[in-house]
Short mmCIF file of C-alpha atoms in Angstrom, two decimals:
data_model
loop_
_atom_site.label_atom_id
_atom_site.label_comp_id
_atom_site.label_asym_id
_atom_site.label_seq_id
_atom_site.Cartn_x
_atom_site.Cartn_y
_atom_site.Cartn_z
CA ASP A 12 0.12 -0.03 -0.09
CA ILE A 13 1.54 3.28 -1.63
CA LYS A 14 -0.41 5.85 1.39
CA GLN A 15 1.11 3.23 4.54
CA LEU A 16 4.58 3.13 3.04
CA ALA A 17 4.32 7.16 2.34
CA SER A 18 3.47 7.47 5.80
CA ALA A 19 4.94 8.54 9.21
CA LEU A 20 2.93 7.16 11.27
CA SER A 21 3.14 3.18 9.13
CA SER A 22 4.65 0.45 11.04
CA VAL A 23 6.62 -0.32 8.16
CA LYS A 24 9.59 1.79 8.23
CA LEU A 25 12.23 1.84 5.24
CA SER A 26 16.06 2.88 5.48
CA GLU A 27 16.46 6.66 4.64
CA ASN A 28 18.32 6.22 1.24
CA SER A 29 15.20 4.48 -0.05
CA LEU A 30 12.98 5.57 -2.86
CA ILE A 31 9.51 4.48 -3.81
CA ARG A 32 8.97 5.02 -7.80
CA ILE A 33 5.30 5.50 -8.36
CA LEU A 34 4.50 5.28 -12.59
CA TRP A 35 1.71 7.83 -12.27
CA PRO A 36 -0.62 7.91 -15.70
CA LYS A 37 0.90 10.63 -17.90
CA GLU A 38 -2.84 11.71 -19.01
CA LYS A 39 -3.36 12.61 -15.60
CA CYS A 40 -0.93 14.78 -15.67
CA ARG A 41 0.77 17.39 -18.38
CA LEU A 42 4.37 17.36 -16.85
CA LEU A 43 4.54 14.04 -17.04
CA ARG A 44 4.37 14.02 -20.72
CA GLU A 45 7.14 15.42 -20.83
CA ASP A 46 9.31 12.88 -19.09
CA VAL A 47 9.52 14.77 -15.96
CA ILE A 48 10.23 13.24 -12.75
CA LEU A 49 9.07 14.29 -9.58
CA VAL A 50 10.53 14.25 -6.03
CA ASP A 51 9.47 14.03 -2.77
CA SER A 52 11.89 14.51 0.07
CA PRO A 53 11.22 13.04 3.85
CA GLY A 54 11.56 16.62 4.96
CA ILE A 55 14.30 18.75 5.78
CA ASP A 56 16.79 17.83 8.15
CA VAL A 57 15.08 14.92 9.63
CA THR A 58 18.36 12.48 8.91
CA PRO A 59 21.56 13.19 9.99
CA ASP A 60 22.30 11.72 6.54
CA LEU A 61 20.95 14.49 4.68
CA ASP A 62 24.41 14.79 2.12
CA LEU A 63 23.99 11.78 1.10
CA TRP A 64 20.71 11.76 0.11
CA ILE A 65 21.27 15.46 -1.52
CA ASP A 66 24.19 13.06 -2.94
CA LYS A 67 22.17 10.34 -4.62
CA PHE A 68 18.56 12.05 -5.45
CA CYS A 69 19.55 15.64 -6.01
CA LEU A 70 22.95 16.00 -7.77
CA ASP A 71 20.87 16.20 -11.18
CA ALA A 72 17.50 18.17 -10.32
CA ASP A 73 16.57 20.62 -12.28
CA VAL A 74 14.12 23.00 -9.97
CA PHE A 75 13.86 22.89 -6.56
CA VAL A 76 10.93 23.61 -4.42
CA LEU A 77 10.25 24.88 -0.77
CA VAL A 78 7.03 24.26 0.06
CA ALA A 79 6.68 26.36 3.59
CA ASN A 80 4.21 27.07 5.61
CA ALA A 81 3.05 30.63 5.55
CA GLU A 82 1.96 30.44 9.28
CA SER A 83 5.44 31.18 10.30
CA THR A 84 8.66 32.38 8.99
CA LEU A 85 11.14 30.58 6.57
CA MET A 86 12.84 28.23 8.87
CA GLN A 87 16.79 28.01 9.42
CA THR A 88 16.84 24.15 8.74
CA GLU A 89 15.07 25.23 5.56
CA LYS A 90 17.94 27.42 4.72
CA ASN A 91 20.49 25.38 5.66
CA PHE A 92 19.35 22.25 3.21
CA PHE A 93 19.46 24.70 0.39
CA HIS A 94 22.95 26.04 1.22
CA LYS A 95 23.68 22.65 0.92
CA VAL A 96 22.72 22.06 -1.62
CA SER A 97 23.71 25.06 -3.14
CA SER A 98 27.61 24.05 -2.48
CA ARG A 99 26.65 20.85 -4.76
CA LEU A 100 24.66 22.39 -7.81
CA SER A 101 26.75 25.84 -8.69
CA GLN A 102 23.23 27.21 -9.17
CA PRO A 103 19.90 25.44 -8.31
CA ASN A 104 16.26 27.01 -9.60
CA VAL A 105 14.50 27.04 -6.82
CA PHE A 106 11.22 28.30 -6.15
CA VAL A 107 9.27 28.76 -2.52
CA LEU A 108 5.12 27.86 -2.05
CA GLN A 109 4.03 29.54 1.02
CA ASN A 110 1.76 26.59 1.42
CA ARG A 111 -1.56 27.31 4.11
CA TRP A 112 -2.12 30.72 2.86
CA ASP A 113 -5.83 30.03 3.30
CA VAL A 114 -5.77 30.10 7.03
CA SER A 115 -2.92 32.89 7.23
CA GLU A 116 -6.30 35.02 5.09
CA MET A 117 -8.02 35.05 8.05
CA GLU A 118 -5.35 37.61 9.99
CA GLU A 119 -6.23 40.92 10.14
CA ASP A 120 -2.71 42.27 8.92
CA ILE A 121 -2.21 39.36 5.87
CA ASP A 122 -1.18 42.32 3.81
CA GLN A 123 2.10 43.06 6.18
CA VAL A 124 2.94 39.09 6.50
CA LYS A 125 2.25 38.36 3.17
CA GLN A 126 4.83 41.33 2.24
CA GLN A 127 7.29 39.29 5.51
CA HIS A 128 7.53 36.54 3.73
CA ILE A 129 8.07 37.93 0.34
CA ASP A 130 11.37 40.46 1.35
CA ARG A 131 12.83 37.06 3.57
CA ASN A 132 11.92 34.45 0.91
CA THR A 133 13.57 37.05 -1.60
CA ALA A 134 16.78 37.73 0.44
CA PHE A 135 17.09 34.01 0.70
CA LEU A 136 17.22 33.93 -2.60
CA ALA A 137 19.04 36.73 -3.75
CA ASP A 138 21.34 37.62 -1.06
CA GLU A 139 22.01 34.04 0.48
CA LEU A 140 21.75 31.44 -2.15
CA LYS A 141 22.86 34.05 -4.81
CA VAL A 142 20.90 31.75 -7.34
CA THR A 143 18.77 34.95 -8.86
CA ASP A 144 18.70 38.33 -8.66
CA ARG A 145 15.84 40.07 -6.26
CA LYS A 146 13.60 41.07 -9.09
CA ALA A 147 13.31 37.88 -10.74
CA ALA A 148 13.38 36.06 -7.12
CA LYS A 149 9.38 38.07 -6.42
CA ASP A 150 8.70 35.87 -9.22
CA ARG A 151 9.77 33.02 -7.58
CA VAL A 152 7.35 33.09 -4.58
CA PHE A 153 3.45 31.96 -4.53
CA PHE A 154 0.93 32.00 -1.88
CA VAL A 155 -1.14 28.73 -2.09
CA SER A 156 -3.44 26.47 -0.47
CA ALA A 157 -2.15 23.02 -1.52
CA ARG A 158 -5.53 21.63 -0.04
CA GLU A 159 -8.28 23.96 -2.13
CA ALA A 160 -5.72 23.24 -5.15
CA LEU A 161 -5.73 19.27 -4.44
CA ALA A 162 -9.99 19.32 -3.71
CA SER A 163 -10.88 21.59 -7.01
CA ARG A 164 -8.49 19.52 -9.05
CA LEU A 165 -10.06 16.73 -7.68
CA SER A 166 -13.64 18.01 -8.34
CA CYS A 167 -12.60 18.83 -11.90
CA ASP A 168 -11.85 15.37 -12.65
CA LYS A 169 -14.76 13.83 -11.51
CA GLY A 170 -16.91 16.50 -13.45
CA ILE A 171 -18.97 18.05 -10.13
CA ALA A 172 -18.32 21.54 -8.58
CA THR A 173 -16.15 21.96 -5.63
CA PRO A 174 -17.80 21.67 -2.49
CA GLU A 175 -17.99 25.33 -1.28
CA ARG A 176 -17.34 23.97 3.03
CA VAL A 177 -13.53 22.80 1.14
CA LEU A 178 -13.07 26.54 0.04
CA LEU A 179 -12.52 29.38 1.97
CA PRO A 180 -12.54 32.91 0.90
CA GLY A 181 -10.44 34.67 -1.45
CA PHE A 182 -10.06 30.63 -3.03
CA GLN A 183 -10.05 31.80 -6.43
CA ALA A 184 -6.93 34.13 -5.80
CA ARG A 185 -4.97 31.05 -4.44
CA LEU A 186 -6.16 29.11 -7.22
CA PHE A 187 -4.38 31.59 -9.62
CA GLU A 188 -1.57 31.83 -7.89
CA PHE A 189 -1.24 27.66 -8.13
CA ALA A 190 -2.09 27.80 -11.36
CA ASN A 191 0.58 31.10 -12.25
CA PHE A 192 2.89 28.57 -9.56
CA GLU A 193 2.52 26.15 -12.64
CA LYS A 194 2.92 27.76 -15.41
CA GLU A 195 6.45 28.64 -14.77
CA PHE A 196 7.91 26.19 -12.68
CA GLU A 197 7.19 24.29 -16.48
CA MET A 198 8.86 27.19 -18.33
CA CYS A 199 11.56 26.76 -15.54
CA ILE A 200 11.84 23.08 -16.19
CA SER A 201 11.77 23.10 -19.78
CA HIS A 202 14.71 25.75 -20.34
CA SER A 203 16.52 24.18 -17.25
CA ALA A 204 16.05 20.65 -18.81
CA VAL A 205 17.40 21.96 -22.19
CA LYS A 206 20.57 23.11 -20.56
CA THR A 207 21.07 19.99 -18.84
CA LYS A 208 19.98 17.13 -21.25
CA PHE A 209 21.23 19.23 -24.47
CA GLU A 210 24.76 20.45 -22.39
CA GLN A 211 26.81 17.40 -23.19
CA HIS A 212 25.37 16.96 -27.05
CA THR A 213 26.32 20.84 -27.32
CA LYS A 214 29.68 19.85 -25.67
CA ARG A 215 30.30 17.48 -27.86
CA ALA A 216 29.05 19.02 -30.91
CA HIS A 217 31.38 21.89 -30.09
CA LEU A 218 34.26 19.73 -29.46
CA ILE A 219 33.32 17.60 -33.32
CA ASN A 220 33.17 21.53 -34.93
CA SER A 221 36.39 22.22 -33.65
CA GLU A 222 37.72 18.99 -34.38
CA LEU A 223 36.03 19.45 -38.06
CA ARG A 224 37.52 23.17 -38.23
CA SER A 225 41.31 21.41 -37.47
CA VAL A 226 40.97 19.25 -40.16
CA MET A 227 38.91 21.47 -42.76
CA GLU A 228 41.92 24.33 -41.60
CA GLU A 229 45.15 21.21 -42.12
CA ALA A 230 43.11 20.49 -45.59
CA TYR A 231 43.16 23.97 -46.58
CA THR A 232 46.53 24.68 -45.68
CA LYS A 233 47.98 21.42 -47.57
CA SER A 234 46.17 22.82 -50.29
CA LEU A 235 47.27 25.89 -50.59
CA THR A 236 50.63 24.48 -50.47
CA LEU A 237 50.15 21.65 -52.67
CA GLN A 238 48.35 24.59 -55.39
CA ASP A 239 51.88 27.25 -54.44
CA ASP A 240 53.57 23.36 -55.26
CA GLN A 241 52.17 23.64 -59.12
CA GLN A 242 51.97 26.93 -59.64
CA GLN A 243 56.09 26.92 -59.23
CA LEU A 244 56.06 24.07 -61.31
CA ARG A 245 53.70 24.96 -63.88
CA ARG A 246 55.75 28.15 -64.24
CA GLU A 247 59.15 26.52 -64.60
CA LYS A 248 57.66 23.79 -66.74
CA SER A 249 56.24 27.23 -69.40
CA GLU A 250 59.72 28.62 -68.84
CA ARG A 251 61.31 25.67 -70.08
CA LEU A 252 58.70 25.01 -72.84
CA ASN A 253 59.58 29.00 -73.75
CA LYS A 254 63.23 28.21 -74.16
CA LEU A 255 63.03 24.68 -76.14
CA ASP A 256 61.06 26.55 -78.58
CA LYS A 257 63.21 29.50 -78.97
CA GLU A 258 65.64 26.77 -79.12
CA LEU A 259 63.69 24.88 -82.00
CA ASP A 260 63.63 28.20 -84.07
CA MET A 261 66.79 29.03 -83.41
CA LEU A 262 67.74 25.16 -84.79
CA THR A 263 64.63 26.01 -87.80
CA ALA A 264 66.16 28.99 -89.06
CA ASP A 265 69.90 27.48 -88.81
CA VAL A 266 68.35 24.84 -90.72
CA LYS A 267 66.98 26.80 -94.01
CA LYS A 268 70.10 28.54 -93.76
CA LYS A 269 72.21 25.35 -94.92
CA ILE A 270 69.87 24.29 -96.71
CA ARG A 271 69.75 27.55 -98.45
CA ALA A 272 73.74 27.19 -98.49
CA MET A 273 73.74 24.04 -99.95
CA VAL A 274 70.94 24.40 -102.72
CA GLU A 275 72.92 27.69 -103.36
CA ASP A 276 76.03 25.59 -103.40
CA VAL A 277 74.33 22.44 -105.60
CA GLU A 278 73.43 25.19 -108.25
CA ARG A 279 76.60 26.66 -108.94
CA LYS A 280 78.22 23.35 -109.14
CA VAL A 281 76.11 22.21 -111.24
CA SER A 282 75.72 25.47 -113.49
CA ALA A 283 79.03 25.25 -113.86
CA ALA A 284 79.82 21.45 -114.87
CA LEU A 285 77.00 22.11 -117.27
CA ASN A 286 78.80 25.21 -118.40
CA ASP A 287 81.66 22.96 -118.90
CA GLU A 288 80.19 20.19 -120.72
CA ILE A 289 78.31 22.34 -123.27
CA ARG A 290 81.75 23.85 -123.97
CA ARG A 291 83.41 20.33 -124.59
CA LEU A 292 80.25 19.66 -126.87
CA SER A 293 80.83 22.73 -129.22
CA LEU A 294 84.07 21.51 -129.12
CA LEU A 295 83.50 18.10 -129.95
CA VAL A 296 81.72 18.96 -132.79
CA GLU A 297 83.90 20.63 -134.36
CA GLU A 298 86.21 18.19 -134.27
CA PHE A 299 84.55 15.66 -135.38
CA GLU A 300 84.93 14.57 -139.02
CA ARG A 301 81.51 13.12 -139.56
CA PRO A 302 79.02 15.61 -141.66
CA PHE A 303 76.12 16.61 -139.86
CA HIS A 304 73.09 15.83 -141.07
CA PRO A 305 69.43 16.77 -140.75
CA ASP A 306 67.39 13.85 -141.39
CA PRO A 307 66.28 11.77 -138.51
CA VAL A 308 67.44 8.19 -139.91
CA PHE A 309 71.00 9.72 -139.70
CA LEU A 310 70.39 12.31 -136.77
CA SER A 311 70.64 9.38 -134.34
CA SER A 312 73.77 7.55 -135.21
CA TYR A 313 74.93 10.83 -135.16
CA LYS A 314 74.42 11.30 -131.25
CA LYS A 315 75.70 8.09 -130.81
CA THR A 316 78.91 8.35 -132.66
CA VAL A 317 79.63 11.23 -130.81
CA CYS A 318 79.00 10.66 -127.29
CA GLN A 319 80.85 7.37 -128.28
CA LYS A 320 83.69 9.56 -128.67
CA SER A 321 83.31 12.04 -126.23
CA CYS A 322 83.26 9.33 -123.42
CA LEU A 323 87.03 7.88 -125.28
CA LYS A 324 88.47 11.30 -124.78
CA LYS A 325 87.27 11.46 -120.74
CA THR A 326 88.45 8.01 -120.44
CA LYS A 327 92.09 9.16 -121.88
CA LEU A 328 91.66 12.25 -119.93
CA THR A 329 91.38 10.41 -117.02
#
């Protein structure tokens, strides 16, 4: 029986570091749909092993809610608990619920009492714990009646009106204050959860980005070095190609010059040899004893005889 286990009057005693897990239907609580886990402490300063309890169950908490009795001022034991929490968590998110405000509404000096609660709670959050500034601290203090809020919610779930005997005068303001607390509580949890759940992922992403940037910078530096090397190689190849082009042009011009000189020399030698042959031929014809006859029948024999005589003469000269 959960009620028996949760009751301090129960004969069944659990160890101080025990934790009872209650799997409440998510459709009955909007916050539970967002994977919110609510942890209820056994109270303030009820065990000497409070530090162990904080280390075991509170170090990963996103928000702390101090449910104080509005009929008394903020107690030092309550402050000590949050001082211990603050010593282990850098900057815990703390809300203060001044409960049983429906009873305090009956007092004549209710406005002064409320202002005193606000001043002391603000000083505790802003000046002692230093978890927020004084302006924001005022928005973390709420005056509610848990009894009225529970009765109203139970009646609403059953679809019936809340019995008037359960509600005291001014209950609308207290119910509105409780709804406002739920809204602020939900917003704070959302912001804190984003930080706690995604902080490691964000750090990992920053680390990956840094490593990726280093790799890209290294690749960029290597590419610049390679580009400079290739540009230098290109310049060297271009200079060598230009040099080869010039050498080829010079070689081509030299060969053409030599060819022209050879052609001119050959033409000169051929012309000289041809002139010598023509002169010798005229002398040979003059010295030839056989008369020249234009008749084609005798012309062929005449040419043959002249040629033979010329060859014999050359042989003798040789």
